Amino acid sequence: DTEVTQTPKHLVMGMTNKKSLKCEQHMGHRAMYWYKQKAKKPPELMFVYSYEKLSINESVPSRFSPECPNSSLLNLHLHALQPEDSALYLCASSQDWTSGYEQYFGPGTRLTVT
Amino acid sequence: EDQVTQSPEALRLQEGESSSLNCSYTVSGLRGLFWYRQDPGKGPEFLFTLYSAGEEKEKERLKATLTKKESFLHITAPKPEDSATYLCAVRTLPFSGGYQKVTFGTGTKLQVIP
Protein backbone atom coordinates (compact mmCIF):
# COMPACT_ATOMS: atom_id res chain seq x y z
CA ASP A 1 0.00 0.00 0.00
CA THR A 2 1.53 3.29 -1.12
CA GLU A 3 -1.35 5.54 -0.17
CA VAL A 4 -1.11 8.99 1.34
CA THR A 5 -4.47 10.50 2.23
CA GLN A 6 -5.29 14.20 2.58
CA THR A 7 -8.33 16.01 3.93
CA PRO A 8 -10.20 18.04 2.96
CA LYS A 9 -10.08 17.75 -0.84
CA HIS A 10 -11.23 21.32 -1.25
CA LEU A 11 -11.14 24.27 1.15
CA VAL A 12 -12.39 27.82 0.75
CA MET A 13 -11.42 30.24 3.50
CA GLY A 14 -11.46 33.93 4.18
CA MET A 15 -8.36 35.87 5.06
CA THR A 16 -9.31 36.00 8.74
CA ASN A 17 -10.13 32.29 9.11
CA LYS A 18 -8.11 29.57 10.81
CA LYS A 19 -8.17 26.16 9.20
CA SER A 20 -6.06 23.00 9.11
CA LEU A 21 -5.03 20.54 6.43
CA LYS A 22 -4.49 16.93 7.40
CA CYS A 23 -2.31 14.20 5.93
CA GLU A 24 -1.95 10.55 6.89
CA GLN A 25 0.22 7.63 5.78
CA HIS A 26 0.50 4.08 7.06
CA MET A 27 3.57 2.94 5.15
CA GLY A 28 5.89 3.30 8.12
CA HIS A 29 7.63 6.22 6.45
CA ARG A 30 9.66 8.44 8.76
CA ALA A 31 9.83 11.53 6.54
CA MET A 32 6.83 13.65 5.62
CA TYR A 33 6.60 16.76 3.48
CA TRP A 34 4.36 19.67 2.59
CA TYR A 35 4.50 21.11 -0.91
CA LYS A 36 2.66 24.01 -2.54
CA GLN A 37 1.79 23.82 -6.23
CA LYS A 38 0.43 26.67 -8.30
CA ALA A 39 -1.27 26.03 -11.64
CA LYS A 40 1.08 24.83 -14.38
CA LYS A 41 4.06 25.00 -12.01
CA PRO A 42 6.06 22.23 -10.32
CA PRO A 43 5.59 21.49 -6.62
CA GLU A 44 7.56 23.75 -4.27
CA LEU A 45 8.85 22.29 -1.03
CA MET A 46 7.59 24.02 2.13
CA PHE A 47 8.48 21.79 5.08
CA VAL A 48 10.22 18.51 5.81
CA TYR A 49 9.62 16.43 8.94
CA SER A 50 12.08 13.68 9.71
CA TYR A 51 11.31 11.34 12.59
CA GLU A 52 8.57 13.75 13.69
CA LYS A 53 10.96 16.70 13.96
CA LEU A 54 10.95 19.70 11.66
CA SER A 55 14.09 19.41 9.56
CA ILE A 56 13.52 21.88 6.75
CA ASN A 57 11.53 25.10 6.60
CA GLU A 58 11.96 26.68 3.18
CA SER A 59 11.46 30.24 4.47
CA VAL A 60 7.72 29.78 4.59
CA PRO A 61 5.66 32.67 6.08
CA SER A 62 4.52 32.15 9.66
CA ARG A 63 0.87 32.11 8.59
CA PHE A 64 1.63 28.47 7.68
CA SER A 65 2.33 26.36 10.75
CA PRO A 66 3.18 22.66 10.38
CA GLU A 67 2.69 20.02 13.03
CA CYS A 68 3.61 16.35 13.17
CA PRO A 69 1.65 14.74 16.08
CA ASN A 70 3.04 11.26 15.35
CA SER A 71 4.87 9.32 12.67
CA SER A 72 1.70 8.78 10.60
CA LEU A 73 0.12 12.22 10.75
CA LEU A 74 1.03 15.63 9.42
CA ASN A 75 -1.00 18.81 9.79
CA LEU A 76 -0.69 22.24 8.24
CA HIS A 77 -2.37 25.00 10.24
CA LEU A 78 -3.44 28.04 8.26
CA HIS A 79 -4.11 31.51 9.64
CA ALA A 80 -4.55 34.95 8.07
CA LEU A 81 -3.78 33.71 4.58
CA GLN A 82 -3.58 35.91 1.52
CA PRO A 83 -5.32 35.34 -1.85
CA GLU A 84 -1.92 34.51 -3.39
CA ASP A 85 -1.76 31.49 -1.07
CA SER A 86 -4.47 29.83 -3.13
CA ALA A 87 -2.93 26.67 -4.56
CA LEU A 88 -2.89 22.88 -4.43
CA TYR A 89 -1.24 21.76 -1.20
CA LEU A 90 0.41 18.38 -1.45
CA CYS A 91 1.56 16.09 1.30
CA ALA A 92 4.18 13.44 0.61
CA SER A 93 6.09 10.81 2.54
CA SER A 94 9.23 8.76 2.02
CA GLN A 95 11.06 6.03 3.85
CA ASP A 96 13.37 8.61 5.33
CA TRP A 97 14.89 11.99 4.54
CA THR A 98 18.60 11.30 4.46
CA SER A 99 18.53 8.50 1.89
CA GLY A 100 17.57 8.97 -1.73
CA TYR A 101 14.20 7.25 -1.46
CA GLU A 102 11.30 8.31 -3.61
CA GLN A 103 8.40 10.34 -2.25
CA TYR A 104 4.78 9.25 -2.43
CA PHE A 105 2.26 12.03 -2.79
CA GLY A 106 -1.30 12.43 -1.61
CA PRO A 107 -4.07 13.76 -3.87
CA GLY A 108 -3.75 17.25 -2.49
CA THR A 109 -6.04 19.87 -0.96
CA ARG A 110 -7.24 22.58 -3.33
CA LEU A 111 -7.18 25.77 -1.24
CA THR A 112 -8.92 28.96 -2.27
CA VAL A 113 -8.44 32.10 -0.16
CA THR A 114 -11.10 34.77 -0.65
CA GLU B 1 22.26 26.69 -7.92
CA ASP B 2 20.65 23.41 -8.95
CA GLN B 3 18.81 23.54 -12.27
CA VAL B 4 16.42 21.01 -13.75
CA THR B 5 15.05 21.60 -17.25
CA GLN B 6 12.46 19.48 -19.01
CA SER B 7 11.73 19.47 -22.72
CA PRO B 8 9.57 19.76 -24.59
CA GLU B 9 7.06 21.75 -22.52
CA ALA B 10 4.22 20.05 -24.38
CA LEU B 11 4.06 17.06 -26.68
CA ARG B 12 1.19 15.82 -28.77
CA LEU B 13 1.42 12.26 -30.11
CA GLN B 14 -0.81 10.01 -32.12
CA GLU B 15 -1.71 6.78 -30.39
CA GLY B 16 1.11 4.31 -31.06
CA GLU B 17 3.65 7.03 -31.94
CA SER B 18 6.70 6.47 -29.72
CA SER B 19 8.73 9.39 -28.40
CA SER B 20 11.01 10.56 -25.58
CA LEU B 21 10.84 13.23 -22.91
CA ASN B 22 14.02 14.88 -21.68
CA CYS B 23 15.12 16.00 -18.23
CA SER B 24 18.51 17.72 -18.13
CA TYR B 25 20.11 18.77 -14.89
CA THR B 26 22.98 20.81 -13.54
CA VAL B 27 23.34 19.95 -9.89
CA SER B 28 25.87 19.42 -7.16
CA GLY B 29 25.85 16.02 -5.52
CA LEU B 30 23.09 14.02 -7.23
CA ARG B 31 21.47 11.56 -4.83
CA GLY B 32 18.70 10.35 -7.10
CA LEU B 33 16.51 11.30 -10.04
CA PHE B 34 12.79 10.61 -9.93
CA TRP B 35 10.07 10.53 -12.56
CA TYR B 36 6.46 11.24 -11.69
CA ARG B 37 3.22 11.36 -13.60
CA GLN B 38 0.66 14.00 -12.62
CA ASP B 39 -2.95 14.14 -13.77
CA PRO B 40 -4.80 17.49 -13.56
CA GLY B 41 -5.78 18.43 -10.02
CA LYS B 42 -4.10 15.36 -8.50
CA GLY B 43 -0.87 14.63 -6.69
CA PRO B 44 2.18 13.31 -8.56
CA GLU B 45 2.30 9.53 -8.97
CA PHE B 46 5.72 7.96 -8.53
CA LEU B 47 7.08 6.12 -11.57
CA PHE B 48 10.85 5.54 -11.31
CA THR B 49 13.99 6.24 -9.32
CA LEU B 50 17.41 6.30 -11.00
CA TYR B 51 20.61 6.64 -9.01
CA SER B 52 23.59 6.30 -11.33
CA ALA B 53 24.55 6.89 -14.95
CA GLY B 54 23.74 3.94 -17.16
CA GLU B 55 20.81 2.82 -15.04
CA GLU B 56 17.52 1.95 -16.75
CA LYS B 57 14.07 1.16 -15.39
CA GLU B 58 10.97 -0.06 -17.23
CA LYS B 59 7.27 -0.19 -16.47
CA GLU B 60 4.72 -1.14 -19.11
CA ARG B 61 5.15 1.35 -22.00
CA LEU B 62 7.62 3.55 -20.10
CA LYS B 63 11.38 3.29 -19.87
CA ALA B 64 13.60 5.71 -17.96
CA THR B 65 17.33 6.10 -18.56
CA LEU B 66 20.01 8.20 -16.89
CA THR B 67 23.29 9.74 -18.01
CA LYS B 68 25.57 12.11 -16.12
CA LYS B 69 23.73 15.14 -17.46
CA GLU B 70 20.21 14.05 -18.36
CA SER B 71 17.47 11.51 -18.12
CA PHE B 72 15.05 10.33 -20.77
CA LEU B 73 11.58 8.94 -20.38
CA HIS B 74 10.84 6.84 -23.44
CA ILE B 75 7.21 6.12 -24.22
CA THR B 76 6.62 3.19 -26.57
CA ALA B 77 3.33 2.92 -28.45
CA PRO B 78 1.51 5.36 -26.15
CA LYS B 79 -2.21 5.15 -25.46
CA PRO B 80 -4.63 8.01 -24.67
CA GLU B 81 -4.52 7.03 -20.97
CA ASP B 82 -0.83 7.98 -20.94
CA SER B 83 -1.87 11.62 -21.33
CA ALA B 84 -0.61 13.53 -18.28
CA THR B 85 2.14 15.87 -17.17
CA TYR B 86 5.41 14.07 -16.55
CA LEU B 87 7.68 15.60 -13.90
CA CYS B 88 11.26 14.80 -13.12
CA ALA B 89 12.85 15.70 -9.81
CA VAL B 90 16.41 15.49 -8.51
CA ARG B 91 17.51 14.97 -4.94
CA THR B 92 20.86 16.57 -4.21
CA LEU B 93 23.30 16.91 -1.35
CA PRO B 94 25.72 19.75 -2.08
CA PHE B 95 29.38 18.80 -1.83
CA SER B 96 29.98 22.16 -0.13
CA GLY B 97 27.66 21.22 2.72
CA GLY B 98 24.10 22.06 3.67
CA TYR B 99 21.03 19.94 3.54
CA GLN B 100 19.44 17.73 0.93
CA LYS B 101 17.13 19.33 -1.57
CA VAL B 102 14.54 18.09 -4.01
CA THR B 103 14.17 20.19 -7.14
CA PHE B 104 11.40 19.57 -9.63
CA GLY B 105 11.46 20.36 -13.32
CA THR B 106 8.55 22.26 -14.84
CA GLY B 107 7.19 19.15 -16.53
CA THR B 108 6.21 17.95 -19.99
CA LYS B 109 2.51 17.90 -20.75
CA LEU B 110 1.84 14.87 -22.92
CA GLN B 111 -1.32 14.48 -24.96
CA VAL B 112 -1.94 11.22 -26.82
CA ILE B 113 -4.58 11.45 -29.54
CA PRO B 114 -6.63 8.33 -30.42
Short mmCIF file of N, CA and C in Angstrom, two decimals, chain A:
data_model
loop_
_atom_site.label_atom_id
_atom_site.label_comp_id
_atom_site.label_asym_id
_atom_site.label_seq_id
_atom_site.Cartn_x
_atom_site.Cartn_y
_atom_site.Cartn_z
N ASP A 1 0.85 -1.19 0.00
CA ASP A 1 0.00 0.00 0.00
C ASP A 1 0.88 1.24 0.00
N THR A 2 0.72 2.07 -1.01
CA THR A 2 1.53 3.29 -1.12
C THR A 2 0.64 4.51 -1.07
N GLU A 3 -0.37 4.47 -0.17
CA GLU A 3 -1.35 5.54 -0.17
C GLU A 3 -1.06 6.59 0.90
N VAL A 4 -1.15 7.83 0.45
CA VAL A 4 -1.11 8.99 1.34
C VAL A 4 -2.47 9.68 1.19
N THR A 5 -3.14 9.88 2.30
CA THR A 5 -4.47 10.50 2.23
C THR A 5 -4.40 11.94 2.75
N GLN A 6 -5.23 12.80 2.17
CA GLN A 6 -5.29 14.20 2.58
C GLN A 6 -6.74 14.62 2.72
N THR A 7 -7.01 15.42 3.75
CA THR A 7 -8.33 16.01 3.93
C THR A 7 -8.18 17.46 4.34
N PRO A 8 -9.12 18.32 3.92
CA PRO A 8 -10.20 18.04 2.96
C PRO A 8 -9.66 18.05 1.53
N LYS A 9 -10.47 17.70 0.57
CA LYS A 9 -10.08 17.75 -0.84
C LYS A 9 -10.11 19.19 -1.34
N HIS A 10 -11.08 19.93 -0.87
CA HIS A 10 -11.23 21.32 -1.25
C HIS A 10 -11.47 22.15 0.01
N LEU A 11 -10.95 23.38 0.01
CA LEU A 11 -11.14 24.27 1.15
C LEU A 11 -11.22 25.71 0.65
N VAL A 12 -12.26 26.40 1.05
CA VAL A 12 -12.39 27.82 0.75
C VAL A 12 -12.38 28.55 2.09
N MET A 13 -11.51 29.53 2.23
CA MET A 13 -11.42 30.24 3.50
C MET A 13 -11.18 31.72 3.28
N GLY A 14 -11.70 32.50 4.21
CA GLY A 14 -11.46 33.93 4.18
C GLY A 14 -10.12 34.26 4.79
N MET A 15 -9.69 35.47 4.60
CA MET A 15 -8.36 35.87 5.06
C MET A 15 -8.25 35.93 6.58
N THR A 16 -9.38 35.94 7.28
CA THR A 16 -9.31 36.00 8.74
C THR A 16 -9.54 34.63 9.39
N ASN A 17 -9.81 33.62 8.57
CA ASN A 17 -10.13 32.29 9.11
C ASN A 17 -8.89 31.56 9.60
N LYS A 18 -9.13 30.55 10.44
CA LYS A 18 -8.11 29.57 10.81
C LYS A 18 -8.62 28.21 10.40
N LYS A 19 -7.80 27.49 9.66
CA LYS A 19 -8.17 26.16 9.20
C LYS A 19 -6.94 25.26 9.25
N SER A 20 -7.17 23.95 9.12
CA SER A 20 -6.06 23.00 9.11
C SER A 20 -6.21 22.00 7.99
N LEU A 21 -5.09 21.63 7.40
CA LEU A 21 -5.03 20.54 6.43
C LEU A 21 -4.44 19.33 7.13
N LYS A 22 -4.96 18.15 6.75
CA LYS A 22 -4.49 16.93 7.40
C LYS A 22 -3.94 15.95 6.37
N CYS A 23 -2.96 15.18 6.79
CA CYS A 23 -2.31 14.20 5.93
C CYS A 23 -2.01 12.97 6.77
N GLU A 24 -2.19 11.79 6.17
CA GLU A 24 -1.95 10.55 6.89
C GLU A 24 -1.33 9.51 5.97
N GLN A 25 -0.38 8.76 6.51
CA GLN A 25 0.22 7.63 5.78
C GLN A 25 0.45 6.49 6.75
N HIS A 26 0.30 5.26 6.23
CA HIS A 26 0.50 4.08 7.06
C HIS A 26 1.50 3.15 6.41
N MET A 27 2.53 3.73 5.81
CA MET A 27 3.57 2.94 5.15
C MET A 27 4.79 2.80 6.05
N GLY A 28 4.73 3.36 7.23
CA GLY A 28 5.89 3.30 8.12
C GLY A 28 6.98 4.28 7.73
N HIS A 29 6.64 5.23 6.87
CA HIS A 29 7.63 6.22 6.45
C HIS A 29 7.97 7.16 7.60
N ARG A 30 9.24 7.59 7.66
CA ARG A 30 9.66 8.44 8.76
C ARG A 30 9.92 9.87 8.32
N ALA A 31 9.72 10.15 7.04
CA ALA A 31 9.83 11.53 6.54
C ALA A 31 8.52 11.92 5.89
N MET A 32 8.06 13.13 6.20
CA MET A 32 6.83 13.65 5.62
C MET A 32 7.05 15.08 5.19
N TYR A 33 6.33 15.49 4.14
CA TYR A 33 6.60 16.76 3.48
C TYR A 33 5.30 17.51 3.18
N TRP A 34 5.40 18.81 3.17
CA TRP A 34 4.36 19.67 2.59
C TRP A 34 4.94 20.40 1.40
N TYR A 35 4.16 20.38 0.30
CA TYR A 35 4.50 21.11 -0.91
C TYR A 35 3.33 22.03 -1.26
N LYS A 36 3.66 23.10 -1.97
CA LYS A 36 2.66 24.01 -2.54
C LYS A 36 2.83 23.96 -4.06
N GLN A 37 1.71 23.84 -4.78
CA GLN A 37 1.79 23.82 -6.23
C GLN A 37 0.78 24.79 -6.83
N LYS A 38 1.28 25.75 -7.56
CA LYS A 38 0.43 26.67 -8.30
C LYS A 38 0.17 26.07 -9.69
N ALA A 39 -0.87 26.58 -10.34
CA ALA A 39 -1.27 26.03 -11.64
C ALA A 39 -0.12 26.08 -12.65
N LYS A 40 0.08 24.97 -13.32
CA LYS A 40 1.08 24.83 -14.38
C LYS A 40 2.51 25.05 -13.89
N LYS A 41 2.72 24.89 -12.60
CA LYS A 41 4.06 25.00 -12.01
C LYS A 41 4.41 23.71 -11.29
N PRO A 42 5.70 23.43 -11.08
CA PRO A 42 6.06 22.23 -10.32
C PRO A 42 5.81 22.43 -8.83
N PRO A 43 5.74 21.35 -8.08
CA PRO A 43 5.59 21.49 -6.62
C PRO A 43 6.80 22.22 -6.01
N GLU A 44 6.52 23.05 -5.00
CA GLU A 44 7.56 23.75 -4.27
C GLU A 44 7.58 23.25 -2.83
N LEU A 45 8.73 22.83 -2.39
CA LEU A 45 8.85 22.29 -1.03
C LEU A 45 8.65 23.40 0.00
N MET A 46 7.83 23.08 1.02
CA MET A 46 7.59 24.02 2.13
C MET A 46 8.29 23.54 3.40
N PHE A 47 7.96 22.33 3.81
CA PHE A 47 8.48 21.79 5.08
C PHE A 47 8.85 20.32 4.91
N VAL A 48 9.84 19.91 5.71
CA VAL A 48 10.22 18.51 5.81
C VAL A 48 10.23 18.11 7.28
N TYR A 49 9.55 17.03 7.61
CA TYR A 49 9.62 16.43 8.94
C TYR A 49 10.36 15.11 8.81
N SER A 50 11.34 14.93 9.66
CA SER A 50 12.08 13.68 9.71
C SER A 50 12.01 13.14 11.13
N TYR A 51 11.51 11.94 11.27
CA TYR A 51 11.31 11.34 12.59
C TYR A 51 10.57 12.31 13.52
N GLU A 52 9.50 12.88 12.97
CA GLU A 52 8.57 13.75 13.69
C GLU A 52 9.17 15.08 14.13
N LYS A 53 10.36 15.41 13.63
CA LYS A 53 10.96 16.70 13.96
C LYS A 53 11.10 17.53 12.69
N LEU A 54 10.83 18.82 12.81
CA LEU A 54 10.95 19.70 11.66
C LEU A 54 12.41 19.82 11.26
N SER A 55 12.72 19.39 10.05
CA SER A 55 14.09 19.41 9.56
C SER A 55 14.34 20.54 8.58
N ILE A 56 13.36 20.85 7.77
CA ILE A 56 13.52 21.88 6.75
C ILE A 56 12.30 22.80 6.78
N ASN A 57 12.56 24.09 6.78
CA ASN A 57 11.53 25.10 6.60
C ASN A 57 12.06 26.01 5.51
N GLU A 58 11.45 25.93 4.33
CA GLU A 58 11.96 26.68 3.18
C GLU A 58 11.49 28.14 3.23
N SER A 59 11.79 28.81 4.33
CA SER A 59 11.46 30.24 4.47
C SER A 59 9.99 30.51 4.21
N VAL A 60 9.16 29.66 4.78
CA VAL A 60 7.72 29.78 4.59
C VAL A 60 7.16 30.81 5.58
N PRO A 61 6.24 31.68 5.16
CA PRO A 61 5.66 32.67 6.08
C PRO A 61 5.01 32.01 7.28
N SER A 62 5.02 32.72 8.40
CA SER A 62 4.52 32.15 9.66
C SER A 62 3.02 31.92 9.66
N ARG A 63 2.31 32.40 8.66
CA ARG A 63 0.87 32.11 8.59
C ARG A 63 0.62 30.64 8.25
N PHE A 64 1.67 29.92 7.86
CA PHE A 64 1.63 28.47 7.68
C PHE A 64 2.38 27.83 8.84
N SER A 65 1.71 26.96 9.58
CA SER A 65 2.33 26.36 10.75
C SER A 65 2.18 24.84 10.68
N PRO A 66 3.29 24.11 10.47
CA PRO A 66 3.18 22.66 10.38
C PRO A 66 3.21 22.01 11.76
N GLU A 67 2.68 20.79 11.79
CA GLU A 67 2.69 20.02 13.03
C GLU A 67 2.72 18.55 12.68
N CYS A 68 3.53 17.78 13.41
CA CYS A 68 3.61 16.35 13.17
C CYS A 68 3.30 15.64 14.50
N PRO A 69 2.03 15.33 14.78
CA PRO A 69 1.65 14.74 16.08
C PRO A 69 2.25 13.35 16.32
N ASN A 70 2.39 12.57 15.24
CA ASN A 70 3.04 11.26 15.35
C ASN A 70 3.57 10.86 13.99
N SER A 71 4.16 9.70 13.89
CA SER A 71 4.87 9.32 12.67
C SER A 71 3.94 9.12 11.48
N SER A 72 2.64 9.02 11.70
CA SER A 72 1.70 8.78 10.60
C SER A 72 0.93 10.02 10.17
N LEU A 73 0.97 11.05 10.99
CA LEU A 73 0.12 12.22 10.75
C LEU A 73 0.93 13.48 10.54
N LEU A 74 0.42 14.33 9.66
CA LEU A 74 1.03 15.63 9.42
C LEU A 74 -0.08 16.64 9.22
N ASN A 75 0.01 17.75 9.92
CA ASN A 75 -1.00 18.81 9.79
C ASN A 75 -0.34 20.08 9.27
N LEU A 76 -1.14 20.91 8.63
CA LEU A 76 -0.69 22.24 8.24
C LEU A 76 -1.76 23.22 8.68
N HIS A 77 -1.43 24.03 9.69
CA HIS A 77 -2.37 25.00 10.24
C HIS A 77 -2.24 26.31 9.47
N LEU A 78 -3.39 26.85 9.11
CA LEU A 78 -3.44 28.04 8.26
C LEU A 78 -4.13 29.18 9.00
N HIS A 79 -3.53 30.36 8.94
CA HIS A 79 -4.11 31.51 9.64
C HIS A 79 -3.75 32.78 8.92
N ALA A 80 -4.76 33.63 8.69
CA ALA A 80 -4.55 34.95 8.07
C ALA A 80 -3.87 34.82 6.71
N LEU A 81 -4.38 33.92 5.90
CA LEU A 81 -3.78 33.71 4.58
C LEU A 81 -4.15 34.84 3.62
N GLN A 82 -3.38 34.92 2.56
CA GLN A 82 -3.58 35.91 1.52
C GLN A 82 -4.13 35.23 0.25
N PRO A 83 -4.80 35.96 -0.61
CA PRO A 83 -5.32 35.34 -1.85
C PRO A 83 -4.23 34.64 -2.66
N GLU A 84 -3.01 35.15 -2.62
CA GLU A 84 -1.92 34.51 -3.39
C GLU A 84 -1.50 33.16 -2.81
N ASP A 85 -2.03 32.82 -1.64
CA ASP A 85 -1.76 31.49 -1.07
C ASP A 85 -2.66 30.42 -1.66
N SER A 86 -3.61 30.81 -2.47
CA SER A 86 -4.47 29.83 -3.13
C SER A 86 -3.62 28.93 -4.01
N ALA A 87 -3.77 27.62 -3.84
CA ALA A 87 -2.93 26.67 -4.56
C ALA A 87 -3.38 25.25 -4.20
N LEU A 88 -2.73 24.28 -4.81
CA LEU A 88 -2.89 22.88 -4.43
C LEU A 88 -1.80 22.55 -3.41
N TYR A 89 -2.21 22.10 -2.24
CA TYR A 89 -1.24 21.76 -1.20
C TYR A 89 -1.11 20.24 -1.14
N LEU A 90 0.11 19.80 -1.35
CA LEU A 90 0.41 18.38 -1.45
C LEU A 90 1.19 17.91 -0.24
N CYS A 91 0.80 16.77 0.26
CA CYS A 91 1.56 16.09 1.30
C CYS A 91 2.27 14.90 0.66
N ALA A 92 3.44 14.59 1.12
CA ALA A 92 4.18 13.44 0.61
C ALA A 92 4.91 12.76 1.76
N SER A 93 5.29 11.52 1.55
CA SER A 93 6.09 10.81 2.54
C SER A 93 7.13 9.97 1.83
N SER A 94 8.21 9.65 2.54
CA SER A 94 9.23 8.76 2.02
C SER A 94 9.81 7.97 3.17
N GLN A 95 10.55 6.92 2.83
CA GLN A 95 11.06 6.03 3.85
C GLN A 95 11.86 6.79 4.91
N ASP A 96 12.75 7.66 4.43
CA ASP A 96 13.37 8.61 5.33
C ASP A 96 13.88 9.79 4.53
N TRP A 97 14.49 10.76 5.21
CA TRP A 97 14.89 11.99 4.54
C TRP A 97 16.33 11.92 4.06
N THR A 98 17.18 11.23 4.78
CA THR A 98 18.60 11.30 4.46
C THR A 98 19.00 10.39 3.30
N SER A 99 18.23 9.37 3.03
CA SER A 99 18.53 8.50 1.89
C SER A 99 17.81 9.00 0.65
N GLY A 100 18.16 8.48 -0.48
CA GLY A 100 17.57 8.97 -1.73
C GLY A 100 16.29 8.27 -2.12
N TYR A 101 15.43 7.95 -1.15
CA TYR A 101 14.20 7.25 -1.46
C TYR A 101 13.16 8.16 -2.09
N GLU A 102 12.34 7.56 -2.93
CA GLU A 102 11.30 8.31 -3.61
C GLU A 102 10.21 8.77 -2.64
N GLN A 103 9.50 9.81 -3.03
CA GLN A 103 8.40 10.34 -2.25
C GLN A 103 7.08 9.89 -2.86
N TYR A 104 6.13 9.59 -2.00
CA TYR A 104 4.78 9.25 -2.43
C TYR A 104 3.86 10.39 -2.02
N PHE A 105 3.09 10.86 -2.99
CA PHE A 105 2.26 12.03 -2.79
C PHE A 105 0.80 11.67 -2.53
N GLY A 106 0.13 12.51 -1.75
CA GLY A 106 -1.30 12.43 -1.61
C GLY A 106 -1.99 13.15 -2.76
N PRO A 107 -3.32 13.13 -2.77
CA PRO A 107 -4.07 13.76 -3.87
C PRO A 107 -4.13 15.27 -3.78
N GLY A 108 -3.78 15.81 -2.63
CA GLY A 108 -3.75 17.25 -2.49
C GLY A 108 -5.02 17.85 -1.93
N THR A 109 -4.89 19.05 -1.38
CA THR A 109 -6.04 19.87 -0.96
C THR A 109 -6.02 21.13 -1.81
N ARG A 110 -7.12 21.37 -2.51
CA ARG A 110 -7.24 22.58 -3.33
C ARG A 110 -7.73 23.71 -2.43
N LEU A 111 -6.87 24.67 -2.16
CA LEU A 111 -7.18 25.77 -1.24
C LEU A 111 -7.47 27.04 -2.02
N THR A 112 -8.58 27.67 -1.69
CA THR A 112 -8.92 28.96 -2.27
C THR A 112 -9.09 29.96 -1.13
N VAL A 113 -8.36 31.06 -1.19
CA VAL A 113 -8.44 32.10 -0.16
C VAL A 113 -9.17 33.30 -0.76
N THR A 114 -10.28 33.67 -0.12
CA THR A 114 -11.10 34.77 -0.65
C THR A 114 -10.94 36.03 0.18
#
